[in-house]
Every structure is written in C-alpha cells, then in structure tokens.
mmCIF file of C-alpha atoms in Angstrom:
data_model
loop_
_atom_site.group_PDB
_atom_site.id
_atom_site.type_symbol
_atom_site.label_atom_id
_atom_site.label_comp_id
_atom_site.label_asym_id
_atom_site.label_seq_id
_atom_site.Cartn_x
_atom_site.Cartn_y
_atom_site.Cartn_z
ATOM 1 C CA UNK A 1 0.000 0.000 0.000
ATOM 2 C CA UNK A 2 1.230 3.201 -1.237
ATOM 3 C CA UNK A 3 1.529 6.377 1.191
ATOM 4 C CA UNK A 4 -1.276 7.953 -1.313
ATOM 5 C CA UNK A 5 -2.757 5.181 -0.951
ATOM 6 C CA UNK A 6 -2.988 4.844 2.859
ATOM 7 C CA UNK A 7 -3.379 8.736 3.384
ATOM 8 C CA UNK A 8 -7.333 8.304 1.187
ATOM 9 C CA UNK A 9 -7.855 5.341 3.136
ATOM 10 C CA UNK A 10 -7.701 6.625 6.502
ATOM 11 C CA UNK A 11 -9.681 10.266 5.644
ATOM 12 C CA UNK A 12 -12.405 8.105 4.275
ATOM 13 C CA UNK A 13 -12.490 5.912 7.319
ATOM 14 C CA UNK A 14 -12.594 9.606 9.542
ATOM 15 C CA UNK A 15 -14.764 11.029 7.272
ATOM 16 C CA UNK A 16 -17.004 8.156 7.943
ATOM 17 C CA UNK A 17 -16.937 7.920 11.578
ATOM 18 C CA UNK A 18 -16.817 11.521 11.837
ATOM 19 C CA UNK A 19 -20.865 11.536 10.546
ATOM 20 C CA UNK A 20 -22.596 9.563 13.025
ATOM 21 C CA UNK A 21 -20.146 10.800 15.688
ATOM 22 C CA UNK A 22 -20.942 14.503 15.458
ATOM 23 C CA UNK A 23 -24.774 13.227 14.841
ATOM 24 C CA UNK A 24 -24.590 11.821 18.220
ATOM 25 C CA UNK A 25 -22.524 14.612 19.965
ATOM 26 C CA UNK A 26 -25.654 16.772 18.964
ATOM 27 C CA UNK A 27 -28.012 14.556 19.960
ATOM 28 C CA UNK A 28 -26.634 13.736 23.369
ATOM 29 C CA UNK A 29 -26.078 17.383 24.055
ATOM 30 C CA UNK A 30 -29.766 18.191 24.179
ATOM 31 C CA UNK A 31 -30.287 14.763 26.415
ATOM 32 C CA UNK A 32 -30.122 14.397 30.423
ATOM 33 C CA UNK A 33 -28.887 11.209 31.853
ATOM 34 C CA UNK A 34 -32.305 9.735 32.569
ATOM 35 C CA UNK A 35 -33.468 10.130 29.004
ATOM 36 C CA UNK A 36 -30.172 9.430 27.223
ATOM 37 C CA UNK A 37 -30.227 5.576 26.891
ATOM 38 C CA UNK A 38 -33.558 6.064 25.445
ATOM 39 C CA UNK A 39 -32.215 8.393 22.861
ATOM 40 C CA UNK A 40 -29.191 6.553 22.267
ATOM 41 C CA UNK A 41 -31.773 3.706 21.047
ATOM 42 C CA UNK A 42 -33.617 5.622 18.923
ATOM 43 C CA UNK A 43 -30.676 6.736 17.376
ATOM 44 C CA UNK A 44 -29.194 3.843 16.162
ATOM 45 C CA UNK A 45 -32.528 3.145 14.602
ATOM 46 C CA UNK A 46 -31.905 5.145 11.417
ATOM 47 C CA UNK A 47 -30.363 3.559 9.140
ATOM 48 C CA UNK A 48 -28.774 6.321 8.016
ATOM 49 C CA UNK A 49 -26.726 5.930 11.180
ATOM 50 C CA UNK A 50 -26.534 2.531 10.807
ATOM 51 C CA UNK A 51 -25.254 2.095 6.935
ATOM 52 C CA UNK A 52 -22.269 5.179 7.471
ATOM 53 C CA UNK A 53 -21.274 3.015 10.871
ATOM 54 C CA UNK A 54 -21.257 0.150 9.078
ATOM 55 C CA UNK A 55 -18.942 2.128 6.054
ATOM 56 C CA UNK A 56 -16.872 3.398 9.148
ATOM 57 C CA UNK A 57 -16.472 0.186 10.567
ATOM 58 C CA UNK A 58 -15.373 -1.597 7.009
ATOM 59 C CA UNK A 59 -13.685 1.158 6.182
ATOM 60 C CA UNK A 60 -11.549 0.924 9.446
ATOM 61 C CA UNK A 61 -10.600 -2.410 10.160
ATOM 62 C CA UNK A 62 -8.415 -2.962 7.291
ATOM 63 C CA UNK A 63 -6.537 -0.098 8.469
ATOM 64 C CA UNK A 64 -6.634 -1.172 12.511
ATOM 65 C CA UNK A 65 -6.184 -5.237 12.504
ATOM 66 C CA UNK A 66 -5.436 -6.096 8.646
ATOM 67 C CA UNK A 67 -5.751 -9.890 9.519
ATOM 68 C CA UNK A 68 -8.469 -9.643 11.391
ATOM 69 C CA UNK A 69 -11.889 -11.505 9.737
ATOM 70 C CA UNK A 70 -13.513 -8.366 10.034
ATOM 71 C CA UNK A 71 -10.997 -7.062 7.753
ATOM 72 C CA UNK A 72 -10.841 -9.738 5.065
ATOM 73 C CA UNK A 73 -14.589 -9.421 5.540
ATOM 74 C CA UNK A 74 -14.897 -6.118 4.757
ATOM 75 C CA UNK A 75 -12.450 -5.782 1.731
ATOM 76 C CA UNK A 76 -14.238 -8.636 -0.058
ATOM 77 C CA UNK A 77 -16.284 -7.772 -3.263
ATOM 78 C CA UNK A 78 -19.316 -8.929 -2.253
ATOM 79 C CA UNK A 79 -19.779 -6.769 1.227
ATOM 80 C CA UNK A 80 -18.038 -3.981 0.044
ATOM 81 C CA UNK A 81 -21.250 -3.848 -2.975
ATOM 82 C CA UNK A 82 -23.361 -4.352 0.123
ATOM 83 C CA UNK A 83 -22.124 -1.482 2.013
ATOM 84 C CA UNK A 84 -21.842 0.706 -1.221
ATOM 85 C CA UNK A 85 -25.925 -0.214 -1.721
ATOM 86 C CA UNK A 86 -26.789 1.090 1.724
ATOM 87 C CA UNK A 87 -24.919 4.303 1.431
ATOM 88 C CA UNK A 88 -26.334 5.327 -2.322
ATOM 89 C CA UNK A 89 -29.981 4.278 -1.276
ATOM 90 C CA UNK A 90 -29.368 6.098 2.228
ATOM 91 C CA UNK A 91 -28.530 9.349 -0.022
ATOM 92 C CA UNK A 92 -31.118 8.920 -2.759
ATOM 93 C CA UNK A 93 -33.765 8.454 0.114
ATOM 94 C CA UNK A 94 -32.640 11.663 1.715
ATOM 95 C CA UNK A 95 -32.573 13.907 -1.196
ATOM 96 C CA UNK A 96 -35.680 12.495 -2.894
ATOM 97 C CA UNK A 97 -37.729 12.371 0.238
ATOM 98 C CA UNK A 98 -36.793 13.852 3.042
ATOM 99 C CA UNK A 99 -34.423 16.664 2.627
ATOM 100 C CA UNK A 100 -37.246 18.868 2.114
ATOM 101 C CA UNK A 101 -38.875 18.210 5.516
ATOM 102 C CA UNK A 102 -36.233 20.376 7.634
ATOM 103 C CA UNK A 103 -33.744 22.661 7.116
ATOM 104 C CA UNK A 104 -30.810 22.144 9.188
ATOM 105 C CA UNK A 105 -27.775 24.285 9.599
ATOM 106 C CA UNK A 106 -24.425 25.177 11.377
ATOM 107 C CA UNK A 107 -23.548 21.879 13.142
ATOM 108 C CA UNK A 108 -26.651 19.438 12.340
ATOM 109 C CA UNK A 109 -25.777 20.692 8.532
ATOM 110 C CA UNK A 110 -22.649 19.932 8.535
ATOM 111 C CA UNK A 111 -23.465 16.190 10.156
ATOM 112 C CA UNK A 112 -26.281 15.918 7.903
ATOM 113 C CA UNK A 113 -24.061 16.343 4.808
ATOM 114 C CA UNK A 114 -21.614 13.789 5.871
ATOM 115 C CA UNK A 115 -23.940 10.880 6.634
ATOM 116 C CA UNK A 116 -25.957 11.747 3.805
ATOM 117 C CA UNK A 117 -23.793 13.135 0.870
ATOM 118 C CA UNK A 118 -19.933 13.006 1.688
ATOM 119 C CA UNK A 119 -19.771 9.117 3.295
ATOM 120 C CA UNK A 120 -21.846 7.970 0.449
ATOM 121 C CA UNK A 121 -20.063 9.724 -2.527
ATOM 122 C CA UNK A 122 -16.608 9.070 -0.859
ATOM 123 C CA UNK A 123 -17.201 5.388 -0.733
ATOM 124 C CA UNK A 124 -18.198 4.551 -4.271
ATOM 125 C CA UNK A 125 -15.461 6.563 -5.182
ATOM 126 C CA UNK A 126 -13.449 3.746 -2.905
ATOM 127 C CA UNK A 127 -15.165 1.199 -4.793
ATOM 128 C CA UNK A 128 -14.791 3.025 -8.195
ATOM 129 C CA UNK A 129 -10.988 3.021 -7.547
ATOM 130 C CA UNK A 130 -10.225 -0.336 -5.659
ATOM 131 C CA UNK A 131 -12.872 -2.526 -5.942
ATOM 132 C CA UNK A 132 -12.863 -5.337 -4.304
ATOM 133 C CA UNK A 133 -10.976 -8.916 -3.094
ATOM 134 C CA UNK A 134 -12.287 -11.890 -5.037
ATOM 135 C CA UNK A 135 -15.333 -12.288 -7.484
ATOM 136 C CA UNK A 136 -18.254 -10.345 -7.059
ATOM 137 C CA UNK A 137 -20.891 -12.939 -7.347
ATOM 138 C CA UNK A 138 -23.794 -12.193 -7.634
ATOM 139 C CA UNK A 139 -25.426 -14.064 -4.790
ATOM 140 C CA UNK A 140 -24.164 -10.837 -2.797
ATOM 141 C CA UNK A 141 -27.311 -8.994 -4.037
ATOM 142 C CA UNK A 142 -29.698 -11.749 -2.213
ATOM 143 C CA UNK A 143 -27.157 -11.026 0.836
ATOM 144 C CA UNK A 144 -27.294 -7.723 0.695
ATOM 145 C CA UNK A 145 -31.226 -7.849 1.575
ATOM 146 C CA UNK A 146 -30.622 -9.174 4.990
ATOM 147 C CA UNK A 147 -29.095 -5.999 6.891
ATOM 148 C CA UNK A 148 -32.349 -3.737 5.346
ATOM 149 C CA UNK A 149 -34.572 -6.876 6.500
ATOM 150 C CA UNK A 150 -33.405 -7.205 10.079
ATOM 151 C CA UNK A 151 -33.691 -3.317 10.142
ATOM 152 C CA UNK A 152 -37.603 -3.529 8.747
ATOM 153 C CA UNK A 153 -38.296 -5.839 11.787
ATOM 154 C CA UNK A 154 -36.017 -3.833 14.271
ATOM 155 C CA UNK A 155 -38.377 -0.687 13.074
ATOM 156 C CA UNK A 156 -41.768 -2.713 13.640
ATOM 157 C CA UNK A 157 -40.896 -4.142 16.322
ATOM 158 C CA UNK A 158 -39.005 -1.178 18.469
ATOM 159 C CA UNK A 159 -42.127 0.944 17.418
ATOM 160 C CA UNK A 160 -44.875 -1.588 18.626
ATOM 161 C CA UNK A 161 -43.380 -1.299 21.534
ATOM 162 C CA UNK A 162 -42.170 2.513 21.872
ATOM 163 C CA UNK A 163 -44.223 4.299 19.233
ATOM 164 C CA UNK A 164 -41.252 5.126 17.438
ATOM 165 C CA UNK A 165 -40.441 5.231 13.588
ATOM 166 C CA UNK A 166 -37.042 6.590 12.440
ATOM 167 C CA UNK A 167 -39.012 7.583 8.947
ATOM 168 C CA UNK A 168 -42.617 8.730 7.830
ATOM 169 C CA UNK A 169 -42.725 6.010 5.178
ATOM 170 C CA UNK A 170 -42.644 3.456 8.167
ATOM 171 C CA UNK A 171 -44.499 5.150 10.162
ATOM 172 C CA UNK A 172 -47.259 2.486 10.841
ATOM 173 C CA UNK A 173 -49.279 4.569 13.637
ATOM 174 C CA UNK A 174 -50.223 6.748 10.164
ATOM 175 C CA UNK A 175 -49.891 4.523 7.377
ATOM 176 C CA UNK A 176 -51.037 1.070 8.997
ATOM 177 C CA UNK A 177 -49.308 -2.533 9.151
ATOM 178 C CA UNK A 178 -50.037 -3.375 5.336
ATOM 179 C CA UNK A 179 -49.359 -0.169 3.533
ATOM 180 C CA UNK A 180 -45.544 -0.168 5.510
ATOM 181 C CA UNK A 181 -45.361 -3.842 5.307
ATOM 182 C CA UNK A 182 -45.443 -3.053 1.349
ATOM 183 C CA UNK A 183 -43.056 -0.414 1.577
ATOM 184 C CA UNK A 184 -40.404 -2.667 3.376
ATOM 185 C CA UNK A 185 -40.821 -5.412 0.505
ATOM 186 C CA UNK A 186 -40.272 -2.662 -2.368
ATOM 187 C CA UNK A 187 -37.210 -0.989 -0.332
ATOM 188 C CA UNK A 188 -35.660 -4.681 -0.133
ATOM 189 C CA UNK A 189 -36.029 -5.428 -4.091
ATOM 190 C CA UNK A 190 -34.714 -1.910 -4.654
ATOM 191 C CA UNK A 191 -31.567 -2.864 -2.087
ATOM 192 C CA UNK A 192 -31.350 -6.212 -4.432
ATOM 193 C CA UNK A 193 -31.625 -4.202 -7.476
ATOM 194 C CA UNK A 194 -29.029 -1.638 -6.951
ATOM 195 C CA UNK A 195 -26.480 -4.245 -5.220
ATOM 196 C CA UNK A 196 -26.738 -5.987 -8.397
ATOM 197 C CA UNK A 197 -25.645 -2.687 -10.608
ATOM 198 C CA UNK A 198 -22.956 -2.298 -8.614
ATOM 199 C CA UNK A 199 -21.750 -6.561 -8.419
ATOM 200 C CA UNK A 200 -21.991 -6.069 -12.821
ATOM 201 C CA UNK A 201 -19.626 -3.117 -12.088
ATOM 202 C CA UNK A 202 -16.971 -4.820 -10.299
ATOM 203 C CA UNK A 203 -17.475 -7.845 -12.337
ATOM 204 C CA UNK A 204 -16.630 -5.237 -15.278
ATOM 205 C CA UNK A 205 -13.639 -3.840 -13.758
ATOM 206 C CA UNK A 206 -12.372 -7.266 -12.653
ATOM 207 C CA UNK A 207 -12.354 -8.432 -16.255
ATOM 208 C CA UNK A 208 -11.001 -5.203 -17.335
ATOM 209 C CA UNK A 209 -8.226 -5.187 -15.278
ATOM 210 C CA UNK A 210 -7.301 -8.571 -16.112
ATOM 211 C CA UNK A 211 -7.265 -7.563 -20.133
ATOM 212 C CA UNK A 212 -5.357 -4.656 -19.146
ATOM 213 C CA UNK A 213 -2.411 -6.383 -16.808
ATOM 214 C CA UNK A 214 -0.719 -8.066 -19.731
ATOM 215 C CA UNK A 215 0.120 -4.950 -21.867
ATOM 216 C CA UNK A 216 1.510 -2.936 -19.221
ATOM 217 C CA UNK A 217 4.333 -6.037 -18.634
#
C-alpha cells in the first residue's frame, strides 16, 4: 500500500466515523442522563446511522487489525457492494424524500451532509478506484437484503413497543401494518436491485483489469 494510498484510506475511514459521531454529539447534548439511553436507542434506529457506521467500521478495520476476519470481511467484493448499496440508497432516500422536511444548519448541517452526501459519494469513489478482493458474485445482491430486513423488523418491532419510527414512510401509527409492510418489501427489491448494478460493475472492472495487466508487462 502506497503512502497515497494509505493517506485516502484513513480520511475516508474519519470522514465516515466523523458523521454519526458529530450526529450523536448533537443529539446527546440536548439529552439528560435519565433520558439518554432512550435516545441513544432511537438513534441507532436510522439507518442512516446505521449504513455510514457500518462504512466506518469496514472502512476501518483494514486499516486497525489487517488480519483480522472483520478485515478480510470487509475488503471482499461482495460486502463492500453491500455497504456501497446502503450508502447510495441512504442518499437517494434523503434527497428524494426527506431533505425537504427540515432545514438544518451550522452543526446538524454539517453532520447531515456527511452521513448523507460526503460518506456515500466518498465510498463509491473507494469502490470506483479499488474494488474489491475476489469475485463479485452475484449471490451478494440476495445477501445484501438481509441488513435492510433485520432493520424492517427492528423498526416494527421497536415501534410496537415505543411508538417510534425513524421515517414517515414506516411510520405504521399513520400509514397502517399493510401499507408499511409493502413499503419494506419494495425498499428490499430496490436494495437487491441496486447491489446488483454495482456486483456487474466490479465484475466489469475485474475483467477489465485482467485484459489490461498483460500490456503494461
């Protein structure tokens, strides 16, 4: 690994981490110690939040414990499409839907443009340049639907119980169980969908760079 090389790799990693962190440092400030833990759950409910910790996390480990599984994990094709999914449905979901509900600034802008702009660009710009270890198969679309699923049941399930829901369009206390049920399905083929744009992309570069490596012997 180059110094250039390293020196991208670690900003994207902060740049990452530095999101949800400042997200949370804003959050917390506003919170007292007996509604904190509370807050701290509802926080981690968006998956905005989740998806750029996730990015942080993959983009991290390589970095921290380079033989660690979470490492090889995370520099594999396959997850690294996953991730790259998340983060390009978390920003088309913001800027499509719900950027126009609020209008943030100072601070919460600045943390709102990271999780929801920055992260996501940076990271396909990752991908675009690096790729990914192995084949990208394209079973990794079907795997990619998991995280989004166990977050659809986290959301029903945490706001059965608290009346809670991170986002409008899962809001069943307005919509009802069937309408949001419907929503979940479509936002898991879309997940599918996209993950598999972006497995045909590696696949591409793969077998580019393959048909490129003998002329530049």
């Amino acid at each position: 690994m180059t110094d250039k090389t390293r020196a991208w790799r670690i900003l994207i990693a902060l740049v990452a981490a530095a999101g949800p962190i400042l997200q949370y440092g804003l959050m917390a400030y506003d919170e007292t110690l007996a509604t904190l833990p509370a807050k701290t759950v509802e926080f981690f409910s968006y998956f905005t939040i989740l998806s750029n910790t996730l990015a942080a996390i993959a983009l991290a480990a390589p970095l921290v414990a380079p033989e660690s599984r979470l490492a090889l994990w995370s520099e594999q094709a396959g997850p690294r499409a996953a991730i790259a999914t998340y983060l390009a449905i978390t920003a088309v979901v913001y800027h499509t839907m719900l950027a126009h509900t609020w209008d943030p600034h100072g601070l919460r802008l600045a943390a709102t443009t990271l999780n929801h702009t920055i992260t996501p660009a940076a990271f396909l710009v990752d991908l675009a340049l690096r790729g990914g270890q192995g084949e990208a198969r394209w079973i990794a679309a079907l795997k990619s639907m998991a995280f989004p699923a166990l977050f659809g049941a986290w959301t029903l399930a945490h706001g059965a119980a608290t009346g809670f829901y991170p986002y409008p369009f899962m809001d069943v206390a307005k919509r009802g169980y069937p309408a949001v049920l419907v929503t979940i399905v479509q936002m898991g083929v879309a997940f599918a969908l996209v993950c598999l744009i972006f497995v045909a992309l590696l696949r591409v570069r793969s077998r580019a760079a393959l048909t490129l490596k003998p002329s530049a012997l």
